[in-house]
mmCIF file with all atom_site columns, C-alpha atoms in Angstrom:
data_model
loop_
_atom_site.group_PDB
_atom_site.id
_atom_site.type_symbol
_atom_site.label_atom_id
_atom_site.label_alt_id
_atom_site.label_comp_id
_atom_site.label_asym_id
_atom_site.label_entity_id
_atom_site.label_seq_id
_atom_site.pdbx_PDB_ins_code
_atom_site.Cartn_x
_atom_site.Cartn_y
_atom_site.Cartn_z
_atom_site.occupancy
_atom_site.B_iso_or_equiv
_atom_site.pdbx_formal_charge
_atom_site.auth_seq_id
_atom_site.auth_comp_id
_atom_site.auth_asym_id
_atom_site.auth_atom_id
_atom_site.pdbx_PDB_model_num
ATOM 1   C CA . UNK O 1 1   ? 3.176  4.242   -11.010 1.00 0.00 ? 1   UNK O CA 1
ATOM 2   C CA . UNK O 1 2   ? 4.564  2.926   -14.608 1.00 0.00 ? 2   UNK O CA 1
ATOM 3   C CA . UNK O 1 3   ? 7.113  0.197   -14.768 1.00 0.00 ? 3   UNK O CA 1
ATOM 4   C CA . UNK O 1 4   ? 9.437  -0.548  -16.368 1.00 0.00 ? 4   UNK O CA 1
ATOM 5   C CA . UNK O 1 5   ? 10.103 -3.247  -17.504 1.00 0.00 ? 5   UNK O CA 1
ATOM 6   C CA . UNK O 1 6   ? 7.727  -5.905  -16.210 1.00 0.00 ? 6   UNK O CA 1
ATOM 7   C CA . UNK O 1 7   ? 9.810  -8.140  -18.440 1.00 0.00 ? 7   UNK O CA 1
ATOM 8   C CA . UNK O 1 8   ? 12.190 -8.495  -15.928 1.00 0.00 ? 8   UNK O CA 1
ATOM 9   C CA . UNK O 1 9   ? 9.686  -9.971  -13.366 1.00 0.00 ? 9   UNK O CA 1
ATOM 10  C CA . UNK O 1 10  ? 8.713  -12.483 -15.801 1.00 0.00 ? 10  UNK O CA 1
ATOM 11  C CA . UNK O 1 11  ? 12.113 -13.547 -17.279 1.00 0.00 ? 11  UNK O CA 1
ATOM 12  C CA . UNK O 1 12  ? 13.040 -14.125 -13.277 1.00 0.00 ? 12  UNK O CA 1
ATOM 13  C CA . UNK O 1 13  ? 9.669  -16.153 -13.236 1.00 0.00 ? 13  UNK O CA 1
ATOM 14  C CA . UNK O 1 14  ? 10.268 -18.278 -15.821 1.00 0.00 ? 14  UNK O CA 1
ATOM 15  C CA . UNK O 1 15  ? 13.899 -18.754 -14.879 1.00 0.00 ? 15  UNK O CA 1
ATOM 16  C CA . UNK O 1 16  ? 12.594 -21.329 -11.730 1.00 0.00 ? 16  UNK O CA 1
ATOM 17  C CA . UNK O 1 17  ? 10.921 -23.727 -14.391 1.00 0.00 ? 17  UNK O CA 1
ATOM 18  C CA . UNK O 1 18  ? 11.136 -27.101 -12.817 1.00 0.00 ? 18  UNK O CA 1
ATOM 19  C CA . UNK O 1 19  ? 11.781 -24.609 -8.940  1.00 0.00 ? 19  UNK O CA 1
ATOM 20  C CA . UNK O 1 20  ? 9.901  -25.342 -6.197  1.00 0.00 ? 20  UNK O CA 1
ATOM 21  C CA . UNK O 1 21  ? 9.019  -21.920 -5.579  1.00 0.00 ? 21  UNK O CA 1
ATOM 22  C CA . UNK O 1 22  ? 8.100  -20.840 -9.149  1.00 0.00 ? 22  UNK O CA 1
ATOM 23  C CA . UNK O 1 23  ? 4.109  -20.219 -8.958  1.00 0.00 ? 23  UNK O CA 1
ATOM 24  C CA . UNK O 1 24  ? 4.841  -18.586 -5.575  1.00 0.00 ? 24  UNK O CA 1
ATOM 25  C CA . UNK O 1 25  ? 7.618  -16.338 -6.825  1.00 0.00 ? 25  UNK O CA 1
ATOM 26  C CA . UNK O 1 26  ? 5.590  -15.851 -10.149 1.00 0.00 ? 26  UNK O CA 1
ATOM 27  C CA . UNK O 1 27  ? 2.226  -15.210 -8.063  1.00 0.00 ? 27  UNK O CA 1
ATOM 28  C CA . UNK O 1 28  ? 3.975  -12.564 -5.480  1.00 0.00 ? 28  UNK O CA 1
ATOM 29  C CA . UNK O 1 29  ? 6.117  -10.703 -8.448  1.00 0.00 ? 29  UNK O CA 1
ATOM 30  C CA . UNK O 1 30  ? 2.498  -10.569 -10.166 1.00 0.00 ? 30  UNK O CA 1
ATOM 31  C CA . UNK O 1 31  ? 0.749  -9.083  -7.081  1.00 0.00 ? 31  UNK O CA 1
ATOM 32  C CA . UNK O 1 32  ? 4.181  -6.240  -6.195  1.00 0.00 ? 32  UNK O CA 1
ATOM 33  C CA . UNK O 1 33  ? 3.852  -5.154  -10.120 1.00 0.00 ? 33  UNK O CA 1
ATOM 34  C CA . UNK O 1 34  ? -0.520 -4.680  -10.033 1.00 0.00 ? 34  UNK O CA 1
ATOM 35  C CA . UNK O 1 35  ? -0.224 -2.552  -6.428  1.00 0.00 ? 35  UNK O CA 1
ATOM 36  C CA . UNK O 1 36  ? 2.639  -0.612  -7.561  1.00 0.00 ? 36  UNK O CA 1
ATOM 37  C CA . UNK O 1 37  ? 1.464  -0.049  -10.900 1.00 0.00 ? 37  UNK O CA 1
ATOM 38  C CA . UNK O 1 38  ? -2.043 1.276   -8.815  1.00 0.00 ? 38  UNK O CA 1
ATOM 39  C CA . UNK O 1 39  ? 0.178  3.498   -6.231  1.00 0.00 ? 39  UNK O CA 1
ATOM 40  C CA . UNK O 1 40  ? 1.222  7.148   -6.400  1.00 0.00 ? 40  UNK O CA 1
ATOM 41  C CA . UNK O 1 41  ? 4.250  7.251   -4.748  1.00 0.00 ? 41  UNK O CA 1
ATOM 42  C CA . UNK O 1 42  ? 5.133  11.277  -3.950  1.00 0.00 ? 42  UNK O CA 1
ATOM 43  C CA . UNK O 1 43  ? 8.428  10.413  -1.755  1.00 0.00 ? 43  UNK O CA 1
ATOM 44  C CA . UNK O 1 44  ? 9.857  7.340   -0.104  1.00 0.00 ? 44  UNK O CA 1
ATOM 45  C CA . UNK O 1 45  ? 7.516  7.739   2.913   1.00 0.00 ? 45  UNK O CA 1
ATOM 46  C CA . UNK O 1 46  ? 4.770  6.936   1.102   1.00 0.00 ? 46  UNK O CA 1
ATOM 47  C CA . UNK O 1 47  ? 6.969  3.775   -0.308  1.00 0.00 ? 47  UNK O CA 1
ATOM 48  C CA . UNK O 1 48  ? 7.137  3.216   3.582   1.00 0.00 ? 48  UNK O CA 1
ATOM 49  C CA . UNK O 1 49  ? 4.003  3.626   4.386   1.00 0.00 ? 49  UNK O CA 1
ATOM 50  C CA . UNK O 1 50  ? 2.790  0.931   1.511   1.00 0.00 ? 50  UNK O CA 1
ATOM 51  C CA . UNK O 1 51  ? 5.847  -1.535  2.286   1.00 0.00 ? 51  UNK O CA 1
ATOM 52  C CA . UNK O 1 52  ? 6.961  -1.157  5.520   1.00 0.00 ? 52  UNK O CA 1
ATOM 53  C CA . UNK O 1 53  ? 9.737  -4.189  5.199   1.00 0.00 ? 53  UNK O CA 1
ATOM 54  C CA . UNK O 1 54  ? 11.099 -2.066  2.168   1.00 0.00 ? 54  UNK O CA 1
ATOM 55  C CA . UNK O 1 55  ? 14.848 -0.731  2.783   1.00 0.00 ? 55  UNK O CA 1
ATOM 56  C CA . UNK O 1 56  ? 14.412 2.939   1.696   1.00 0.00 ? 56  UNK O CA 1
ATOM 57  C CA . UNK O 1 57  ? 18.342 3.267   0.042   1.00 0.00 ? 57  UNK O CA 1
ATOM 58  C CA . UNK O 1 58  ? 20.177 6.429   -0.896  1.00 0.00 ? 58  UNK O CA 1
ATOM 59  C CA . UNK O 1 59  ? 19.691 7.404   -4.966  1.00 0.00 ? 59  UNK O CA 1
ATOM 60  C CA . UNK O 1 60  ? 15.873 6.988   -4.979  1.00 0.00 ? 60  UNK O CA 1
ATOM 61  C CA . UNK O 1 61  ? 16.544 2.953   -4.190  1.00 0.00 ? 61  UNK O CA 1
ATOM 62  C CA . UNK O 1 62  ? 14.439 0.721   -2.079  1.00 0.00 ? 62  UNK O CA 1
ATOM 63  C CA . UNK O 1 63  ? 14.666 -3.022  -2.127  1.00 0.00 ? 63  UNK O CA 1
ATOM 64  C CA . UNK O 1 64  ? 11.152 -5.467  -1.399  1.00 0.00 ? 64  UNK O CA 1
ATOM 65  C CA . UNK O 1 65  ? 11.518 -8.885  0.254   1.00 0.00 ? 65  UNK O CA 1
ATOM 66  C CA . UNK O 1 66  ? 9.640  -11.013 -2.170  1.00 0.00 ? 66  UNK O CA 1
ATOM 67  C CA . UNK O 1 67  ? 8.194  -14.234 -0.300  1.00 0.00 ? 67  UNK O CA 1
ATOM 68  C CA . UNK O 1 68  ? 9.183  -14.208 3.067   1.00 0.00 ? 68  UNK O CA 1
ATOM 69  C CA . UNK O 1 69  ? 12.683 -12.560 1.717   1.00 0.00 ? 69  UNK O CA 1
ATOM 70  C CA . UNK O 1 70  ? 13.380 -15.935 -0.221  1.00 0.00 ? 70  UNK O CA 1
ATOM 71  C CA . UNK O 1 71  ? 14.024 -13.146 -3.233  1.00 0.00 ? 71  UNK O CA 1
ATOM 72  C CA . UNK O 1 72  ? 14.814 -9.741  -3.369  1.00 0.00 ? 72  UNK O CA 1
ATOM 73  C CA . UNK O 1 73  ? 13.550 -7.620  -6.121  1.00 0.00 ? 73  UNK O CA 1
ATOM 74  C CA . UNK O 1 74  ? 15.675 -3.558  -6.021  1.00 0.00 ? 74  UNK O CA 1
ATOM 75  C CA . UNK O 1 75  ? 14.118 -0.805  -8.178  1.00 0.00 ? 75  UNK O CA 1
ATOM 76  C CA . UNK O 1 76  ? 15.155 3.045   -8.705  1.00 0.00 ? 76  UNK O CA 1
ATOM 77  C CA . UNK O 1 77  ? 12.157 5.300   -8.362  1.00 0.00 ? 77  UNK O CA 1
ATOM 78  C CA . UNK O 1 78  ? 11.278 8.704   -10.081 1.00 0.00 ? 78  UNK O CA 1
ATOM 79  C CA . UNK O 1 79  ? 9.096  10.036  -7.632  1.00 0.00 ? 79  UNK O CA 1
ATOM 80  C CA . UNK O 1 80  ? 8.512  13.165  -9.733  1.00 0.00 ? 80  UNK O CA 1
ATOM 81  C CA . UNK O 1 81  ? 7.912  11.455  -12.987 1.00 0.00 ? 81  UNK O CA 1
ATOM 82  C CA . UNK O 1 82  ? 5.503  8.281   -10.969 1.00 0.00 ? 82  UNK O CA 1
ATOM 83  C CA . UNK O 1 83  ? 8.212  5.827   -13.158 1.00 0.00 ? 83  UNK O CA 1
ATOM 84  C CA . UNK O 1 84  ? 9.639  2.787   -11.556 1.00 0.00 ? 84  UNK O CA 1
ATOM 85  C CA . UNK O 1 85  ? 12.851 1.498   -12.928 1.00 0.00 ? 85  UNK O CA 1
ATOM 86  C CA . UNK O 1 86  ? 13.392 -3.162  -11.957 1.00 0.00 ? 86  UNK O CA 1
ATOM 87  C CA . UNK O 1 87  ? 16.794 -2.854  -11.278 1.00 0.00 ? 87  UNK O CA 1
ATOM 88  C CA . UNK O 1 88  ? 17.425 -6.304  -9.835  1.00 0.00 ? 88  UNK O CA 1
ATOM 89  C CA . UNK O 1 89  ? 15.061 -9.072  -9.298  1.00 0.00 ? 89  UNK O CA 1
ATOM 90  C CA . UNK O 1 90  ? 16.791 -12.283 -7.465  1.00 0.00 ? 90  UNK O CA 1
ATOM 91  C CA . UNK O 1 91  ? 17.326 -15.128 -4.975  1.00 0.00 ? 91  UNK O CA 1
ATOM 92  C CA . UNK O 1 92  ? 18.757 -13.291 -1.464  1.00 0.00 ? 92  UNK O CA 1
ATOM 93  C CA . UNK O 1 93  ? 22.272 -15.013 -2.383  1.00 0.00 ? 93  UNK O CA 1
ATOM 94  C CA . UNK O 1 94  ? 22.517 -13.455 -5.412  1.00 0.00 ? 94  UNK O CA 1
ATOM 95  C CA . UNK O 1 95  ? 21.143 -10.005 -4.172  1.00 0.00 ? 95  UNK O CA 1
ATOM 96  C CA . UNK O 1 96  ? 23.856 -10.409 -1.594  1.00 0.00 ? 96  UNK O CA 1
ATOM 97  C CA . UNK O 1 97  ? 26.233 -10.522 -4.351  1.00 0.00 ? 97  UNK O CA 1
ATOM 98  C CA . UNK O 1 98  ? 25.721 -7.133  -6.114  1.00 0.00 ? 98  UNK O CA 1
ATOM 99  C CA . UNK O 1 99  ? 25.616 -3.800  -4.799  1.00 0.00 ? 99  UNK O CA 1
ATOM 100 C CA . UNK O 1 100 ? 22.013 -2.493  -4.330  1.00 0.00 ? 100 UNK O CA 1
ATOM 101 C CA . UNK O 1 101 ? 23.172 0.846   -4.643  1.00 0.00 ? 101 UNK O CA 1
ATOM 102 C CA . UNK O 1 102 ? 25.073 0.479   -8.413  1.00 0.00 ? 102 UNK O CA 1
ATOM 103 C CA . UNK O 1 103 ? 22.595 -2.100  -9.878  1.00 0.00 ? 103 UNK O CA 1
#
């Protein structure tokens, strides 16, 4: 799958300077964006089938718990194309803030 934009990840990375979490966050944001850039997502079920604790969401949306759901990170997927679109990388608070589904 392609990415975009990895930038994302790392700005949220680099925004816990001085965070207790940061290398973990940093670490498991670097090891999502390597297995997802090395799937080949055809449909959501195969999303599944990698990430079973994804939430599958209507509009080609699916959310990841990112260290032990500590941080939520929501992308839009283009199954056809193999492109995934960061739409929203987070602490759970803040996810629970926003709409998944308009991000």
């Amino acid at each position: 799958m392609r990415i975009l934009s990895r930038r994302a990840l790392r700005e949220f990375g680099e925004s816990l300077v001085g965070h207790r979490d940061q290398k973990v966050v940093k670490a498991a944001l670097d090891g999502w964006y390597y297995d997802v850039k090395k799937a080949e997502w055809k449909d959501p079920a195969a999303l599944k089938k990698q990430y079973g604790s994804a939430s599958i969401l209507k509009d080609r949306r699916a959310v990841f718990n990112i260290c032990g759901n500590k941080y939520r990170l929501v992308v839009k997927v283009n199954y056809v194309k193999g492109v995934v679109y960061i739409r929203f990388v987070g602490s759970h608070t803040a996810y629970d803030a926003i709409d998944a589904e308009e991000v």
